[in-house]
PDB file of C-alpha atoms in Angstrom:
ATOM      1  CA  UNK A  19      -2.589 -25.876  96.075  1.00 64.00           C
ATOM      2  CA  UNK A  20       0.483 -26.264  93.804  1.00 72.00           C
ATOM      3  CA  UNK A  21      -0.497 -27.039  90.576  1.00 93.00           C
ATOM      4  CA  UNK A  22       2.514 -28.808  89.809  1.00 96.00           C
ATOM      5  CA  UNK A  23       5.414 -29.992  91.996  1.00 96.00           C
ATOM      6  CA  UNK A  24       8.712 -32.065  91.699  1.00 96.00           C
ATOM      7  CA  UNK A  25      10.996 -32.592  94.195  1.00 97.00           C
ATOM      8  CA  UNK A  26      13.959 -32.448  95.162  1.00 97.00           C
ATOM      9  CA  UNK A  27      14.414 -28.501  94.537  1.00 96.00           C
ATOM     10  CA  UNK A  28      18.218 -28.681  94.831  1.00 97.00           C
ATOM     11  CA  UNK A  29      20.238 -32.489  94.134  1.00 98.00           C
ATOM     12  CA  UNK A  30      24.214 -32.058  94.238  1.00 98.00           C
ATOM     13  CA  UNK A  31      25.447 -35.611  93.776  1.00 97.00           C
ATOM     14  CA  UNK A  32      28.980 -37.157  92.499  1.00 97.00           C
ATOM     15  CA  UNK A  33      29.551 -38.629  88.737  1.00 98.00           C
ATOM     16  CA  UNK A  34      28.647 -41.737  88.415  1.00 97.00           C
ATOM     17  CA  UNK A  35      25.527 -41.582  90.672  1.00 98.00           C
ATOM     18  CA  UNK A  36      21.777 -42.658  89.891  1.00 98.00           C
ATOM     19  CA  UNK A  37      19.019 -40.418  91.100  1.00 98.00           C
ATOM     20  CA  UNK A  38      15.456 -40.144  90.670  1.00 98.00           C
ATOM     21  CA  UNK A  39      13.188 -36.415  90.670  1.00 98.00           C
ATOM     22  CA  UNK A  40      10.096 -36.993  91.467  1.00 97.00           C
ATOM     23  CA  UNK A  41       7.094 -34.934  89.729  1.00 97.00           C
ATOM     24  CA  UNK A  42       3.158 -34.761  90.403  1.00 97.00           C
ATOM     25  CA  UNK A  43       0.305 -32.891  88.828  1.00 96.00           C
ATOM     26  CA  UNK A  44      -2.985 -32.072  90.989  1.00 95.00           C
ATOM     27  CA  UNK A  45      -4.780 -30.327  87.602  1.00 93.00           C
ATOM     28  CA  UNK A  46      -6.094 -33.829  85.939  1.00 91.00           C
ATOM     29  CA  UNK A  47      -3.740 -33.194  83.130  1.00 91.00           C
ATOM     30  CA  UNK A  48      -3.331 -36.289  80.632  1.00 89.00           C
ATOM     31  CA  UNK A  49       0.066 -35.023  79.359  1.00 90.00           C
ATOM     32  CA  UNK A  50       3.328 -34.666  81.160  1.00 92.00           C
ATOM     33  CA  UNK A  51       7.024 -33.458  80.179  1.00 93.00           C
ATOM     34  CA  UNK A  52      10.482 -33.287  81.132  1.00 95.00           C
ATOM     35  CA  UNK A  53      12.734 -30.238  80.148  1.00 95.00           C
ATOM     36  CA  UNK A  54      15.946 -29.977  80.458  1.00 96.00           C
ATOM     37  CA  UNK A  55      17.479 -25.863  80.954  1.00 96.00           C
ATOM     38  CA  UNK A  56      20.938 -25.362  80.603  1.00 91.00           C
ATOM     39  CA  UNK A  57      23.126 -22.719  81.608  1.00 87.00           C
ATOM     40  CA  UNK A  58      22.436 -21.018  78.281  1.00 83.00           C
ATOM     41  CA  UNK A  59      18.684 -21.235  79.333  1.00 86.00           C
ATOM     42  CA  UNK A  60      17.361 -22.842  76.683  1.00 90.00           C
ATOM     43  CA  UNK A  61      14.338 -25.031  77.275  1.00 91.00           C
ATOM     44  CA  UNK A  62      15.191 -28.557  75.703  1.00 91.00           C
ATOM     45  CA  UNK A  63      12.287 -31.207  75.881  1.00 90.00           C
ATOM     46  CA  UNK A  64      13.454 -34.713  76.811  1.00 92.00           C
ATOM     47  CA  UNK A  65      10.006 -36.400  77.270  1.00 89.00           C
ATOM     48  CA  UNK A  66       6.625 -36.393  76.596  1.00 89.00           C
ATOM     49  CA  UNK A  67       3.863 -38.789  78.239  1.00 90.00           C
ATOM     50  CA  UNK A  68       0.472 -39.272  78.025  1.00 83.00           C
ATOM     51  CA  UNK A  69      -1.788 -42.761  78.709  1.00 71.00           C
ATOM     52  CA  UNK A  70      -1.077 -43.927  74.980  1.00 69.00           C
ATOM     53  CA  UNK A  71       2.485 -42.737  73.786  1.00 80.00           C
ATOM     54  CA  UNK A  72       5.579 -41.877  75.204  1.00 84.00           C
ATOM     55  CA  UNK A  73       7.588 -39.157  72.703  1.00 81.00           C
ATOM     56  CA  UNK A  74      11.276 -39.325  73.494  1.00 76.00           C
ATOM     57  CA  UNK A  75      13.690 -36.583  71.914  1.00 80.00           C
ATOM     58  CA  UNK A  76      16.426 -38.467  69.916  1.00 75.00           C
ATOM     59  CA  UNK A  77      19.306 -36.151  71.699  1.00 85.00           C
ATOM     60  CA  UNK A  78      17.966 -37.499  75.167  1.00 91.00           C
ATOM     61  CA  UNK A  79      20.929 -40.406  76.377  1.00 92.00           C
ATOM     62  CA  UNK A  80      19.454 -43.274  77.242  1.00 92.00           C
ATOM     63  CA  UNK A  81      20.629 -43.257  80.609  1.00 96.00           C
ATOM     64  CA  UNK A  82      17.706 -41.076  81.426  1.00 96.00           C
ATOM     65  CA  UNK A  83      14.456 -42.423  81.513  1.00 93.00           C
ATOM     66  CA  UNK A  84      11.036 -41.398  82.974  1.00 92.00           C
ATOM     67  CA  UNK A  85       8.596 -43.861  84.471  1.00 90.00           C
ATOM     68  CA  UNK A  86       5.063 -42.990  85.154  1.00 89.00           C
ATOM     69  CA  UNK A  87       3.290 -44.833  88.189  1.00 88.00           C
ATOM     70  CA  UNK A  88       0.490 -43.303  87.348  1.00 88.00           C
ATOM     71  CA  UNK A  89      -1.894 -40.214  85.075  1.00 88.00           C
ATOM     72  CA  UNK A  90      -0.723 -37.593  87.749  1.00 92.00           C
ATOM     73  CA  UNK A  91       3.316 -38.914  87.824  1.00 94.00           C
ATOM     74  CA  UNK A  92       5.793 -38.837  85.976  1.00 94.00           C
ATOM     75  CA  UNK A  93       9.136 -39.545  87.390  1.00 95.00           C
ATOM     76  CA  UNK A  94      12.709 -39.072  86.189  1.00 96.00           C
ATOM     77  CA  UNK A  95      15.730 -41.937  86.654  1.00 97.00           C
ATOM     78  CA  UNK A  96      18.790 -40.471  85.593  1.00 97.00           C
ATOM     79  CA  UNK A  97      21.967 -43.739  85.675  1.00 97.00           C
ATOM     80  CA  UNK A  98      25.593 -42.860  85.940  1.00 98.00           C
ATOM     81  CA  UNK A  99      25.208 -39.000  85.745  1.00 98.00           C
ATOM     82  CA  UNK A 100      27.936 -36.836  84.380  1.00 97.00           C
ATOM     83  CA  UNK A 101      29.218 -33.404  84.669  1.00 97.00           C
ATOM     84  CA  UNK A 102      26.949 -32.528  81.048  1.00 95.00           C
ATOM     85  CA  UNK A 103      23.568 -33.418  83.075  1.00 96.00           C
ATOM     86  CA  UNK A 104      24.199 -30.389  85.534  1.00 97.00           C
ATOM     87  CA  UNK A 105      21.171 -28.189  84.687  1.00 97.00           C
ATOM     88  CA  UNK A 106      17.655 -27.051  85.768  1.00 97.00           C
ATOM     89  CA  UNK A 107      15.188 -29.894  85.068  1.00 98.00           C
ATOM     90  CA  UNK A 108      11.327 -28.833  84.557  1.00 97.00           C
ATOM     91  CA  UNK A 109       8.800 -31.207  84.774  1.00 97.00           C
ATOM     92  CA  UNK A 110       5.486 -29.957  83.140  1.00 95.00           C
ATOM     93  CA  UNK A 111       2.146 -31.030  82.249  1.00 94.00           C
ATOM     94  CA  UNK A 112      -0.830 -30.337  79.985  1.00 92.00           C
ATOM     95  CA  UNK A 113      -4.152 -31.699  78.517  1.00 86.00           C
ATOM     96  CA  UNK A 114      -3.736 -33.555  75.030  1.00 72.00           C
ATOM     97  CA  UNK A 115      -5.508 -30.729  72.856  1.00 68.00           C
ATOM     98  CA  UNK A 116      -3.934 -27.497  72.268  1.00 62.00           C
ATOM     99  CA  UNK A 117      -3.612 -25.574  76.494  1.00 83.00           C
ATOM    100  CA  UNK A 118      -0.720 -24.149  78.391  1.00 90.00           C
ATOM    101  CA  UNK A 119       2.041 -26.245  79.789  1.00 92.00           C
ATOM    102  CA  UNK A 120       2.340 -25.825  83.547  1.00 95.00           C
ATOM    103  CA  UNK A 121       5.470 -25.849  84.822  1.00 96.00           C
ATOM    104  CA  UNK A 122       6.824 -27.452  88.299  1.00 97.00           C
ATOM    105  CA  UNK A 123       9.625 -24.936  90.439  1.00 96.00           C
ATOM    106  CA  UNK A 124      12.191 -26.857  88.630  1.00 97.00           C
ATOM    107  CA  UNK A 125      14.832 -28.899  90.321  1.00 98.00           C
ATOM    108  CA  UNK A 126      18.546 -27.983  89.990  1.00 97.00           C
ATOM    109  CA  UNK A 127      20.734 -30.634  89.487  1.00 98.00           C
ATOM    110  CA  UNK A 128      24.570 -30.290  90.213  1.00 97.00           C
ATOM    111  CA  UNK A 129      26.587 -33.315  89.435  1.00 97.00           C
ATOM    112  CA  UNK A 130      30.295 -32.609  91.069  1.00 97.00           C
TER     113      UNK A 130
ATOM    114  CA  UNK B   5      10.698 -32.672  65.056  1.00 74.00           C
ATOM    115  CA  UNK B   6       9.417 -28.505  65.242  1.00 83.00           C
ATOM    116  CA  UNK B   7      11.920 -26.375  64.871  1.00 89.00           C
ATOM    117  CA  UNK B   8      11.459 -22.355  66.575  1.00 94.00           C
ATOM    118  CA  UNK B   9      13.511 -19.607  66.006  1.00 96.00           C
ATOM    119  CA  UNK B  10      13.677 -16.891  68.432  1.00 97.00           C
ATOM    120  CA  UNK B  11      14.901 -13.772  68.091  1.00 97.00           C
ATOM    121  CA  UNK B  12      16.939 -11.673  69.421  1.00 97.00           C
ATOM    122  CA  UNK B  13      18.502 -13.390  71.705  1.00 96.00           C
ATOM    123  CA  UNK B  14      18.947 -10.107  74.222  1.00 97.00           C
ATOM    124  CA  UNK B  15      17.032  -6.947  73.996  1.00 98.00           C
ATOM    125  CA  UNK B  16      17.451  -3.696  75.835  1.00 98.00           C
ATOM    126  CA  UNK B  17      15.126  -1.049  76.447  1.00 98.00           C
ATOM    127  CA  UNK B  18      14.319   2.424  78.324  1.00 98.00           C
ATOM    128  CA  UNK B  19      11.616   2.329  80.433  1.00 98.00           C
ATOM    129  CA  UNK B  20       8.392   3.341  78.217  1.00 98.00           C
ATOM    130  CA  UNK B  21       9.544   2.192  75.167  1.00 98.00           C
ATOM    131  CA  UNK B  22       8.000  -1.270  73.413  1.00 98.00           C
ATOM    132  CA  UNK B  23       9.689  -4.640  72.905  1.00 98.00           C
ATOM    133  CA  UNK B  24       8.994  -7.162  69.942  1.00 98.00           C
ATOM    134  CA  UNK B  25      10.571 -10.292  70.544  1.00 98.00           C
ATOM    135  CA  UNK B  26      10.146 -13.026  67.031  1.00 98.00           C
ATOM    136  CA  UNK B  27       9.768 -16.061  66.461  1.00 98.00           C
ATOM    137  CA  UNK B  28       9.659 -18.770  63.602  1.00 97.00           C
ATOM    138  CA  UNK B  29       8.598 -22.476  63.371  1.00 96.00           C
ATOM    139  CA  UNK B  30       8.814 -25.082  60.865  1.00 94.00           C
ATOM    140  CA  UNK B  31       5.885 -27.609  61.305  1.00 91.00           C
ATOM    141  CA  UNK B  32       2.645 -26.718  59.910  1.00 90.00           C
ATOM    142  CA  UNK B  33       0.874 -29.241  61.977  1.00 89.00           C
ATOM    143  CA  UNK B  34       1.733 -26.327  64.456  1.00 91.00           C
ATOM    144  CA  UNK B  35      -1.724 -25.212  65.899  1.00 90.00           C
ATOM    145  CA  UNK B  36      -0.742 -23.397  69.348  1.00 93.00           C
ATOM    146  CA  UNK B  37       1.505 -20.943  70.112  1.00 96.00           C
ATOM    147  CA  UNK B  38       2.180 -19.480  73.755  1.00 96.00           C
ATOM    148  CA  UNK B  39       4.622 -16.900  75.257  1.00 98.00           C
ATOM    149  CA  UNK B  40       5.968 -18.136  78.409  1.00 97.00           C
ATOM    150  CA  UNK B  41       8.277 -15.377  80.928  1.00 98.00           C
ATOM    151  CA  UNK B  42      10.618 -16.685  83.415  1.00 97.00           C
ATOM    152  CA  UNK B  43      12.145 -14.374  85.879  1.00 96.00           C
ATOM    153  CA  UNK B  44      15.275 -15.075  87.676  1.00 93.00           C
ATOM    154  CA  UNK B  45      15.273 -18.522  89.316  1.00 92.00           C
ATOM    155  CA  UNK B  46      11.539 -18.993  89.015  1.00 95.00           C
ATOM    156  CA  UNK B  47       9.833 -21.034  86.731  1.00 96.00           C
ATOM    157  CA  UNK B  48       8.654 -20.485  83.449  1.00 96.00           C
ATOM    158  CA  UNK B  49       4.923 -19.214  83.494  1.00 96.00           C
ATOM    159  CA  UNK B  50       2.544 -17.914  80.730  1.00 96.00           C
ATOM    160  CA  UNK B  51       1.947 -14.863  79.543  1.00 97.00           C
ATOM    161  CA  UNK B  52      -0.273 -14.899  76.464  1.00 97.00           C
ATOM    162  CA  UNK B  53      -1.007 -17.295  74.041  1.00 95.00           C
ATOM    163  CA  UNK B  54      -2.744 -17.432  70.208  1.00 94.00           C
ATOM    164  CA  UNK B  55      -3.962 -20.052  68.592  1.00 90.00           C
ATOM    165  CA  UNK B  56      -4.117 -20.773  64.775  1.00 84.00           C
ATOM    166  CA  UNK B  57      -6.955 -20.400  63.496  1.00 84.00           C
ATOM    167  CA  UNK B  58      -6.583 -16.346  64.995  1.00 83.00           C
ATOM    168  CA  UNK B  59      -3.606 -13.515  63.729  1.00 90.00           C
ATOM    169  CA  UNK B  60      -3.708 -11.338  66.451  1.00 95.00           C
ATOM    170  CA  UNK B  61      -4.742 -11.192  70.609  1.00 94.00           C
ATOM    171  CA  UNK B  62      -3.699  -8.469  72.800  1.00 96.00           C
ATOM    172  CA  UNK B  63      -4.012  -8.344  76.884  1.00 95.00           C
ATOM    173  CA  UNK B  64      -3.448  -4.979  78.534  1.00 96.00           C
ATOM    174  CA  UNK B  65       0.496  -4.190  77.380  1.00 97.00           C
ATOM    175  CA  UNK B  66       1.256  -7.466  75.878  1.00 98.00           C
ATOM    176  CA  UNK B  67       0.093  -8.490  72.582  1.00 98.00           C
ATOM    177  CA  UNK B  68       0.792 -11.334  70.052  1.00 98.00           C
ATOM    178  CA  UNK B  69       0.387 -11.574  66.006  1.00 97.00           C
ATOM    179  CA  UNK B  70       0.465 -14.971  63.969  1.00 96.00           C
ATOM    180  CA  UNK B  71       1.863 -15.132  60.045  1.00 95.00           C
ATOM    181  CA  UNK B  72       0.325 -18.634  59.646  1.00 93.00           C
ATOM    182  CA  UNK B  73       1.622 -18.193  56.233  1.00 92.00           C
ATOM    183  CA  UNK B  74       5.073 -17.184  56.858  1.00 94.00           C
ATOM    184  CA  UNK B  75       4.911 -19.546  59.753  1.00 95.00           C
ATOM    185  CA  UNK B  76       6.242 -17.047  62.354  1.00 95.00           C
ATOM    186  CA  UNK B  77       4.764 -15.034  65.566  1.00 97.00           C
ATOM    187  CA  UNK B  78       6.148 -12.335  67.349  1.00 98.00           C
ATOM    188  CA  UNK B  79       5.713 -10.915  70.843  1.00 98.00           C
ATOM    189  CA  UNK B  80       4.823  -6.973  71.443  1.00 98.00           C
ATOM    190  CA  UNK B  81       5.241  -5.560  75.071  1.00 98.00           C
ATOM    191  CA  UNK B  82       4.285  -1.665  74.816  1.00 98.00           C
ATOM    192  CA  UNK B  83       5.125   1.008  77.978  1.00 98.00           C
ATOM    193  CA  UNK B  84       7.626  -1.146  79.397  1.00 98.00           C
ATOM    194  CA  UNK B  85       8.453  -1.288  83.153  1.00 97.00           C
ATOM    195  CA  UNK B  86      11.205  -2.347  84.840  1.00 97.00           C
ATOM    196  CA  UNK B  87       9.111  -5.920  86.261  1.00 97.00           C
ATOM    197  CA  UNK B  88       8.852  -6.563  82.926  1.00 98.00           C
ATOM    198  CA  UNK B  89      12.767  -7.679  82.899  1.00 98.00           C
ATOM    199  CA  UNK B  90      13.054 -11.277  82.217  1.00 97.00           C
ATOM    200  CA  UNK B  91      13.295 -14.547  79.824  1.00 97.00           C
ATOM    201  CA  UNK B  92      10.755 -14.678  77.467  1.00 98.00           C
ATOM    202  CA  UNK B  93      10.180 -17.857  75.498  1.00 97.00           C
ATOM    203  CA  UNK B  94       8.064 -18.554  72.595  1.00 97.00           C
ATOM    204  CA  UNK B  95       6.720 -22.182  72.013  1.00 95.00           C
ATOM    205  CA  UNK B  96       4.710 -23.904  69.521  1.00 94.00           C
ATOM    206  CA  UNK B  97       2.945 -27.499  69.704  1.00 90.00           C
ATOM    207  CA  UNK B  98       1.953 -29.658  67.705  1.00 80.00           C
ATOM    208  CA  UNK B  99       2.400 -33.046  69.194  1.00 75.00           C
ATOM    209  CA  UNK B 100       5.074 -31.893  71.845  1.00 80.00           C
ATOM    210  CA  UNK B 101       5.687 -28.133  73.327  1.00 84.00           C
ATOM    211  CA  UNK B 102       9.144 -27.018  71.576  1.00 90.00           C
ATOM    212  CA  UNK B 103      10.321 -23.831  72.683  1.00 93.00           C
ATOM    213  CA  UNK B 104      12.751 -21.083  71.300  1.00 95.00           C
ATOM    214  CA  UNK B 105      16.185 -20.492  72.620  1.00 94.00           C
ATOM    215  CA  UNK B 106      14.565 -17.360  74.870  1.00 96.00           C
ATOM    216  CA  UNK B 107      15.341 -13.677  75.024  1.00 97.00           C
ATOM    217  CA  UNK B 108      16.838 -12.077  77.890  1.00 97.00           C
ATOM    218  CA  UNK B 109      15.061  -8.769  77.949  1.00 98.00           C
ATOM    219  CA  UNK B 110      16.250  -5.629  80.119  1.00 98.00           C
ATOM    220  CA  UNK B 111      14.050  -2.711  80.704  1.00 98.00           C
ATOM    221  CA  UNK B 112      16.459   0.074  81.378  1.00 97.00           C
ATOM    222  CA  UNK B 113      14.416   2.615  84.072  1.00 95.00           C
TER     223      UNK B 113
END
């Protein structure tokens, strides 16, 4: 069973475009994240989400924005993307206390 | 926000030889600190990890030391092998995972 999975792998889309990836996690994790890898490949967190709190890094634009149906989803909107958002996007979860981060297959995003 | 410093940012070595990769963080509130390698296209997946209230662990070839202190942690791969080519991060939490800019590392055979 995958522990955690977003979808789509691949999205090539044109400027100006809103998409969504979608991310779930099976392990009964209370935390979730969004990271951001660029073609440096440095590992830039854009959200954190548990039940309580929502922790949003201050660099993130606010034309992205994750929404979280429920404990195992957590779901990225990006609105009018640009050529900057072209990256790997990692959605990852954990429990609260101090575990591992688990890490989706990543979904490469190519805005053209 | 934590801030980690990784360094260097790309390492070679011969085959056999050992790798330390460092890192540095600024939040105290810092309490756990895992090593994450990501291979070519995959995704990022862990390798060891250390907590703080320990200063050293060590699995097999890989083994990790905390300066709670000095606030920094380093990363020791001994007898490397060619598989063990890849990006290797260093994180720490506190209330968030924050990662450090990675290390490309290149085991020469």
């Amino acid at each position: 069973d995958t522990a955690v999975s977003q979808t789509p792998k691949y999205l090539v889309t044109q400027m100006g475009n809103d998409k969504s990836i979608k991310c779930e996690q099976n392990l009964g994790h209370d935390t979730m994240y969004w990271y951001k890898q660029d073609s440096k490949k440095f590992l830039k967190i854009m959200f954190s989400y548990n039940n309580k709190e929502l922790i949003i890094n201050e660099t993130v634009p606010n034309r992205f924005s994750p929404k979280s149906p429920d404990k195992a989803h957590l779901n990225l909107h990006i609105n009018s993307l640009e050529l900057g958002d072209s990256a790997v996007y990692f959605c990852a979860s954990s429990q609260v206390t101090g575990t591992e981060a688990f890490f989706g297959q990543g979904t490469r995003l190519t805005v053209v | 926000g934590e801030n980690v410093e990784q360094h260097p940012s790309t390492l070679s070595v011969q085959e056999g030889d050992s790798a330390v990769i460092k890192c540095t963080y600024s939040d105290s509130a810092s309490n756990y600190f895992p090593w994450y390698k990501q291979e070519l296209g995959k995704r990022p997946q862990l390798i060891i990890d250390i907590r703080s209230n320990v200063g050293e662990k060590k699995d097999q070839r890989i083994a990790v030391t905390l300066n709670k202190t000095a606030k920094h942690f380093s990363l020791h791969i001994t007898e490397t092998q060619p598989e063990d080519s890849a990006v290797y991060f260093c994180a720490a939490r506190g209330n968030q995972f924050y990662f450090g800019t990675g290390t490309s590392l290149t085991v020469i055979p």
